[in-house]
Amino acid sequence: MGTDTLRTDAADGADGAAERRREQRGWYFYDWACSVYSTSVLTVFLGPYLTSVAESAADADGYVHPLGIPVRAGSFFAYSVSLSVVVAVLVMPLVGAAADRSGRKKPLLAAAAYTGAAATTGMLFLDGDRYLLGGLLLVVANAAQSVAMMLYNSYLPQIAPPEERDAVSSRGWAFGYAAGSLVLVANLILYTGHDSFGLSESAAVRICLASAGLWWGAFALVPLRRLRDRRAVAREAALPGFRQLAATVRDMRRRPLTLAFLLAYLVYNDGIQTVISQASVYGSKELGLGQSTLIVAVLLVQVLAVAGALALGLLARRYGAKRTILGSLVAWTVTLAAGYFLPAGAPGWFFVLAAGIGLVLGGSQALSRSLFSHLVPPGKEAEYFSAYEMSDRGMSWLGPLLFGLTYQLTGSYRDAIISLVAFFVIGFLLLARVSVRRAIADAGNPVPERI
């Protein structure tokens, strides 16, 4: 079977449909496996904990010295995340091209997933002043997660015909948020009740971190058993990382509407990622909310993102993915505007803000993924999704930079949070200008009845 996939599977009758459903169900489970890392490790536990480990290793001036370089202990986590992005940007184009050239995505997905899961499980040993170990494990886990997500996303056009992709992508996101919510509840029970379990606070955090790696590795077995490789169409030799990225961008320039969509996604997704990362800072510093309130808000976002992803998937079936994404960007703008006026010391209103974020978070990301899958030429899925994943991971510094500069100039977190509206407004205008029907046709794909 060729790499352009389900277009032939759709004609295979009942057996082909059953096999397709089996692959789709397996595909959902990778989101179920890896989203726990994003929620419990990156969003909740690792940042504060790794910072405290670095502080315990710091000198009298508050600096640690990795490789002899003086670094403030409070900045070590952020720098480690940034380094992981650089590593991912170097590796993703090379792996994506190799996957398309060989047609063997599954072994590469397995290697990336289990590298990330092993590094995350290794965080069990992150105690005392082992900040360098923590930084190394974070870089490996985060870069591996990016590579694995690129390969995982590139399966979408192969396992779902055009008319099913919005629903399939949305279900994948919903599975991920459901798993994140489930494990986060268990982590919070362990963390808040660590004394009753006979554990120190540090041991409880390390168990929470390591459990995410075990979960990731265990449930990754399901997609690895059910997904199947296709015979490769593209035969070009893989190039080194940035040269391959440059070659992919040159190829995209022959499809300017695909590039235009990617630019729009880069802008509004940067806004989404910044809201996710800075909402807790806004809640604690501007609104004076405690850590327990912020953790409950994260859990609320996770739970409602499941419903939001499924609901926006249904709306896309009726109104098309592009219109639904545009509507979600309007909702993001309204939510941020409301957040500007939140009163301090009122957790109830902060929960309302978290609910608004949750309802649009999963759907806007899931539909962006499925819409992009229509714009990818057959045989170049992994290569193009490496560029898409880098838009997601590698360019997410613009929003935090604007947030930080706005706060630096105004001294107000309210002004900083409202400044992010620019990403959603500009992203809306850029996306509205993209003729997705023409873009799909230019990519050599069938145009769905509703898109």
CSV table of N, CA, C and O in Angstrom, one decimal, residues 36-54 73-74 76-78 80-81 84 119-127 130-131 133-142 184 187 191 205-206 208-210 212 291:
chain,number,residue,atom,x,y,z
A,36,VAL,N,0.5,12.6,29.8
A,36,VAL,CA,0.8,12.7,31.2
A,36,VAL,C,2.1,13.4,31.5
A,36,VAL,O,2.2,14.1,32.5
A,37,TYR,N,3.1,13.2,30.6
A,37,TYR,CA,4.3,13.9,30.7
A,37,TYR,C,4.1,15.4,30.7
A,37,TYR,O,4.6,16.1,31.5
A,38,SER,N,3.4,15.9,29.7
A,38,SER,CA,3.1,17.3,29.5
A,38,SER,C,2.4,17.9,30.8
A,38,SER,O,2.8,19.0,31.2
A,39,THR,N,1.4,17.2,31.3
A,39,THR,CA,0.6,17.7,32.4
A,39,THR,C,1.4,17.6,33.7
A,39,THR,O,1.6,18.6,34.4
A,40,SER,N,1.7,16.4,34.2
A,40,SER,CA,2.3,16.2,35.5
A,40,SER,C,3.7,16.7,35.6
A,40,SER,O,4.1,17.3,36.6
A,41,VAL,N,4.5,16.4,34.5
A,41,VAL,CA,5.9,16.7,34.6
A,41,VAL,C,6.2,18.2,34.3
A,41,VAL,O,6.6,19.0,35.1
A,42,LEU,N,5.8,18.6,33.1
A,42,LEU,CA,6.2,20.0,32.6
A,42,LEU,C,5.3,21.0,33.3
A,42,LEU,O,5.8,22.1,33.7
A,43,THR,N,4.0,20.8,33.3
A,43,THR,CA,3.1,21.9,33.8
A,43,THR,C,3.1,22.0,35.3
A,43,THR,O,3.0,23.1,35.8
A,44,VAL,N,3.2,20.9,36.0
A,44,VAL,CA,2.9,21.0,37.5
A,44,VAL,C,4.2,20.8,38.3
A,44,VAL,O,4.5,21.7,39.1
A,45,PHE,N,4.9,19.7,38.2
A,45,PHE,CA,5.9,19.3,39.2
A,45,PHE,C,7.3,19.7,38.9
A,45,PHE,O,8.1,20.1,39.8
A,46,LEU,N,7.8,19.5,37.7
A,46,LEU,CA,9.2,19.6,37.4
A,46,LEU,C,9.8,21.0,37.6
A,46,LEU,O,10.9,21.1,38.2
A,47,GLY,N,9.2,22.0,37.1
A,47,GLY,CA,9.7,23.3,37.2
A,47,GLY,C,10.1,23.8,38.6
A,47,GLY,O,11.2,24.1,38.9
A,48,PRO,N,9.1,23.8,39.5
A,48,PRO,CA,9.4,24.1,40.9
A,48,PRO,C,10.4,23.2,41.6
A,48,PRO,O,11.3,23.6,42.3
A,49,TYR,N,10.3,21.9,41.3
A,49,TYR,CA,11.2,20.9,42.0
A,49,TYR,C,12.6,21.0,41.5
A,49,TYR,O,13.6,21.1,42.3
A,50,LEU,N,12.8,21.1,40.1
A,50,LEU,CA,14.2,21.2,39.6
A,50,LEU,C,14.8,22.5,40.0
A,50,LEU,O,16.0,22.6,40.3
A,51,THR,N,14.0,23.6,40.1
A,51,THR,CA,14.5,24.8,40.6
A,51,THR,C,15.0,24.7,42.1
A,51,THR,O,16.1,25.2,42.4
A,52,SER,N,14.3,24.0,42.9
A,52,SER,CA,14.7,23.8,44.3
A,52,SER,C,16.0,23.0,44.4
A,52,SER,O,16.8,23.3,45.2
A,53,VAL,N,16.1,22.0,43.5
A,53,VAL,CA,17.3,21.2,43.5
A,53,VAL,C,18.5,22.0,43.1
A,53,VAL,O,19.6,22.0,43.6
A,54,ALA,N,18.3,22.9,42.1
A,54,ALA,CA,19.4,23.8,41.6
A,54,ALA,C,19.8,24.8,42.7
A,54,ALA,O,20.9,25.1,42.9
A,73,ALA,N,20.3,29.9,39.7
A,73,ALA,CA,19.5,28.7,39.9
A,73,ALA,C,18.1,28.8,39.5
A,73,ALA,O,17.5,27.8,39.0
A,74,GLY,N,17.5,30.0,39.6
A,74,GLY,CA,16.1,30.2,39.3
A,74,GLY,C,15.9,30.1,37.8
A,74,GLY,O,14.7,30.0,37.3
A,76,PHE,N,17.6,28.0,35.7
A,76,PHE,CA,18.1,26.7,35.2
A,76,PHE,C,17.1,25.9,34.5
A,76,PHE,O,17.3,25.3,33.4
A,77,PHE,N,15.9,25.8,35.0
A,77,PHE,CA,14.8,25.1,34.4
A,77,PHE,C,14.4,25.7,33.0
A,77,PHE,O,14.3,25.0,32.0
A,78,ALA,N,14.3,27.0,33.0
A,78,ALA,CA,13.9,27.7,31.7
A,78,ALA,C,15.0,27.4,30.7
A,78,ALA,O,14.7,27.1,29.5
A,80,SER,N,17.0,24.9,30.5
A,80,SER,CA,17.0,23.5,30.1
A,80,SER,C,15.9,23.3,29.1
A,80,SER,O,16.1,22.5,28.1
A,81,VAL,N,14.8,23.9,29.3
A,81,VAL,CA,13.7,23.7,28.3
A,81,VAL,C,14.1,24.3,27.0
A,81,VAL,O,13.9,23.7,25.9
A,84,SER,N,16.4,22.0,25.2
A,84,SER,CA,15.7,20.8,24.7
A,84,SER,C,15.0,21.2,23.3
A,84,SER,O,14.9,20.3,22.4
A,119,ALA,N,13.9,8.6,30.2
A,119,ALA,CA,14.5,9.8,30.9
A,119,ALA,C,13.5,10.3,31.9
A,119,ALA,O,14.0,10.7,33.0
A,120,THR,N,12.2,10.2,31.7
A,120,THR,CA,11.2,10.7,32.7
A,120,THR,C,11.2,9.8,33.9
A,120,THR,O,11.2,10.2,35.0
A,121,THR,N,11.3,8.5,33.7
A,121,THR,CA,11.3,7.5,34.8
A,121,THR,C,12.6,7.7,35.6
A,121,THR,O,12.6,7.6,36.8
A,122,GLY,N,13.7,8.1,35.0
A,122,GLY,CA,14.9,8.4,35.7
A,122,GLY,C,14.9,9.5,36.6
A,122,GLY,O,15.8,9.7,37.5
A,123,MET,N,13.8,10.4,36.5
A,123,MET,CA,13.7,11.5,37.4
A,123,MET,C,13.4,11.1,38.9
A,123,MET,O,13.5,11.9,39.8
A,124,LEU,N,13.2,9.8,39.0
A,124,LEU,CA,13.1,9.2,40.4
A,124,LEU,C,14.3,9.5,41.2
A,124,LEU,O,14.3,9.6,42.4
A,125,PHE,N,15.5,9.6,40.5
A,125,PHE,CA,16.8,9.7,41.2
A,125,PHE,C,17.2,11.2,41.3
A,125,PHE,O,18.4,11.4,41.7
A,126,LEU,N,16.3,12.1,41.0
A,126,LEU,CA,16.6,13.5,41.0
A,126,LEU,C,16.4,14.1,42.4
A,126,LEU,O,15.4,14.6,42.8
A,127,ASP,N,17.4,13.9,43.3
A,127,ASP,CA,17.3,14.4,44.7
A,127,ASP,C,18.6,15.1,45.0
A,127,ASP,O,19.5,15.2,44.3
A,130,ARG,N,21.4,17.2,42.6
A,130,ARG,CA,21.7,16.7,41.3
A,130,ARG,C,21.0,17.5,40.2
A,130,ARG,O,20.3,16.9,39.4
A,131,TYR,N,21.2,18.7,40.2
A,131,TYR,CA,20.6,19.6,39.2
A,131,TYR,C,21.0,19.2,37.8
A,131,TYR,O,20.2,19.3,36.8
A,133,LEU,N,21.8,16.3,36.6
A,133,LEU,CA,21.1,15.1,36.2
A,133,LEU,C,19.7,15.5,35.7
A,133,LEU,O,19.2,15.1,34.7
A,134,GLY,N,19.0,16.4,36.5
A,134,GLY,CA,17.7,16.9,36.2
A,134,GLY,C,17.7,17.6,34.9
A,134,GLY,O,16.8,17.4,34.0
A,135,GLY,N,18.6,18.5,34.6
A,135,GLY,CA,18.7,19.2,33.4
A,135,GLY,C,18.9,18.3,32.2
A,135,GLY,O,18.2,18.4,31.1
A,136,LEU,N,19.8,17.3,32.3
A,136,LEU,CA,20.0,16.3,31.3
A,136,LEU,C,18.8,15.5,31.0
A,136,LEU,O,18.4,15.3,29.8
A,137,LEU,N,18.1,15.0,32.0
A,137,LEU,CA,16.9,14.2,31.8
A,137,LEU,C,15.8,15.0,31.2
A,137,LEU,O,15.0,14.5,30.3
A,138,LEU,N,15.7,16.3,31.6
A,138,LEU,CA,14.7,17.2,31.0
A,138,LEU,C,14.9,17.4,29.5
A,138,LEU,O,14.0,17.3,28.7
A,139,VAL,N,16.2,17.7,29.1
A,139,VAL,CA,16.5,17.9,27.7
A,139,VAL,C,16.2,16.7,26.9
A,139,VAL,O,15.6,16.8,25.8
A,140,VAL,N,16.6,15.5,27.4
A,140,VAL,CA,16.4,14.3,26.6
A,140,VAL,C,14.9,14.0,26.5
A,140,VAL,O,14.4,13.7,25.4
A,141,ALA,N,14.2,14.1,27.6
A,141,ALA,CA,12.7,13.7,27.6
A,141,ALA,C,11.9,14.7,26.7
A,141,ALA,O,11.1,14.3,25.9
A,142,ASN,N,12.2,16.0,26.8
A,142,ASN,CA,11.5,17.0,26.1
A,142,ASN,C,11.8,16.9,24.6
A,142,ASN,O,10.8,17.0,23.8
A,184,LEU,N,-3.1,13.2,37.1
A,184,LEU,CA,-2.9,14.4,37.9
A,184,LEU,C,-3.7,14.2,39.2
A,184,LEU,O,-3.2,14.6,40.3
A,187,ASN,N,-1.7,11.9,41.3
A,187,ASN,CA,-0.5,12.6,41.8
A,187,ASN,C,-0.8,13.6,42.9
A,187,ASN,O,0.0,13.6,43.9
A,191,TYR,N,0.8,13.6,46.5
A,191,TYR,CA,1.6,14.8,46.9
A,191,TYR,C,1.0,15.4,48.2
A,191,TYR,O,1.7,15.7,49.2
A,205,VAL,N,7.2,13.9,45.1
A,205,VAL,CA,7.4,14.6,43.8
A,205,VAL,C,8.1,13.7,42.8
A,205,VAL,O,7.7,13.5,41.7
A,206,ARG,N,9.2,13.0,43.3
A,206,ARG,CA,10.0,12.2,42.4
A,206,ARG,C,9.1,11.0,42.0
A,206,ARG,O,9.3,10.5,40.8
A,208,CYS,N,5.9,11.0,41.6
A,208,CYS,CA,5.0,11.6,40.6
A,208,CYS,C,5.6,11.7,39.2
A,208,CYS,O,5.1,11.4,38.2
A,209,LEU,N,6.9,12.2,39.2
A,209,LEU,CA,7.6,12.4,38.0
A,209,LEU,C,7.9,11.1,37.3
A,209,LEU,O,7.6,10.9,36.1
A,210,ALA,N,8.4,10.1,38.1
A,210,ALA,CA,8.7,8.8,37.5
A,210,ALA,C,7.5,8.1,37.0
A,210,ALA,O,7.6,7.3,36.0
A,212,ALA,N,5.0,9.2,35.6
A,212,ALA,CA,4.6,9.7,34.2
A,212,ALA,C,5.4,8.9,33.2
A,212,ALA,O,4.9,8.6,32.1
A,291,GLN,N,-1.0,28.0,45.7
A,291,GLN,CA,-0.6,26.9,44.9
A,291,GLN,C,-1.7,25.9,44.7
A,291,GLN,O,-1.9,25.4,43.6
